[in-house]
């Protein structure tokens, strides 16, 4: 089936239908055997009902002294005062729309809170938050949001700042084109948990989601595939349902602004030179067999079809990146570099000639050559690159941050090599893995990765931070994403925010159970605790 003419935006889908609170057995047509349900039977308690003075805050703050017997109650006149954007967010999240005293937000640099820290006090007159930056005030507001139950706040003081500067989540929208409203919702959920980075995986073999005005076929052709896999990839069964869509630059620019106001920066990823079959299907001259018309890949897994090493192809990716950085202002752009088979380069006289001209040991080293070329180009835009850990052996581009994903040993290798790194080992942070091997678990790429194992992870002290990955081969709907993400993403949030010596599994589970009613209020279709 041919794709519809022109780019098709995915924001027309009704995300609320995908987030319904029910469990539906698979008919075999789609890829997840069970849909998430809301865990309405949570056993959590609000701080006002609990005799424990430590409230259900996730992540746990650095320091808190709260009185369980004294509260400020927000009356109908309670309002918010402070910097305009943060105050507007606080009014929305806390539902304090009056004109009287209530919550006061103040920017003040006392030298001890850092870029994201804050100090929060509550007494009979209301709540006062102090931070050096607007982002710090946003995190103070999110703490108030978790504390404010039945319009009451406990008296006391919280002093808080994060352990790691990088705390995030990867969301793969290439394998399945999740609707734009869900991206907004996901940003909201990241902000709620003080996760400050959305890593948006925009392109892969199975679909291209970023509008490139200079190359419209990337979304017109590369944005659609003729089917998706049924069941596990190894079973080799597929449907014949056209799947695709894309996001316009204007849509993504608006999303970036929305996220920034909530303390979340967005790092885009254009994965190259592998994971590029969708692009090659749109423009065959990008491949090593330009006489061959490839389809957008339907199967999951690794495609052997990679970009060629011609200068024209390098210019193509540079053009894509030029448009990308105009939409995403964040300092970092992820350029991929993972799972790049060298078969086509080894068989290509042109690739062998390029490797010889660049004095490489062989075509296998074209991965490093590609990454250095792209990193150099992005440096001209004042940007730094993020790369997957395959680049450790290929020559890490200057100024690059390594996302060490394969295992703990790769994390250690990156650290010993003196590289800046974000710790994302799949054994601890790949949240698309099933939580257990139980037969009633929805279909997943692997498993099990229980909440306890996620929470047990200890990233290196030298790391920039940590993030949870949600690859979407087996996450075809927003409901499936939420089921896999939560509550394990809350554990990632605590790993990134809370000092290691303050982390305790039993205390985390107790606070998490008290946190789940807030997720219920937000209709988050999380996996119930068991």
PDB file of C-alpha atoms in Angstrom, residues 38 132 202 241 254 263 283 320 383 416 419 428 471 476 493 510:
ATOM      1  CA  UNK A  38      -5.082   2.030  36.120  1.00  0.00           C
ATOM      2  CA  UNK A 132      18.495  30.456  42.037  1.00  0.00           C
ATOM      3  CA  UNK A 202      13.023  10.449  16.055  1.00  0.00           C
ATOM      4  CA  UNK A 241      -1.665  -2.308   8.466  1.00  0.00           C
ATOM      5  CA  UNK A 254       5.920  24.218  20.449  1.00  0.00           C
ATOM      6  CA  UNK A 263      12.026  22.204  33.540  1.00  0.00           C
ATOM      7  CA  UNK A 283      16.341   8.496  -1.093  1.00  0.00           C
ATOM      8  CA  UNK A 320      19.080  17.385   8.301  1.00  0.00           C
ATOM      9  CA  UNK A 383      26.356  21.980  19.907  1.00  0.00           C
ATOM     10  CA  UNK A 416      38.067   4.678  32.776  1.00  0.00           C
ATOM     11  CA  UNK A 419      34.777  10.213  28.820  1.00  0.00           C
ATOM     12  CA  UNK A 428      19.001  -1.721  34.755  1.00  0.00           C
ATOM     13  CA  UNK A 471      12.167   1.575  22.971  1.00  0.00           C
ATOM     14  CA  UNK A 476       2.538   0.472  20.124  1.00  0.00           C
ATOM     15  CA  UNK A 493      14.030   9.577  39.083  1.00  0.00           C
ATOM     16  CA  UNK A 510       6.510   2.989  51.238  1.00  0.00           C
TER      17      UNK A 510
END
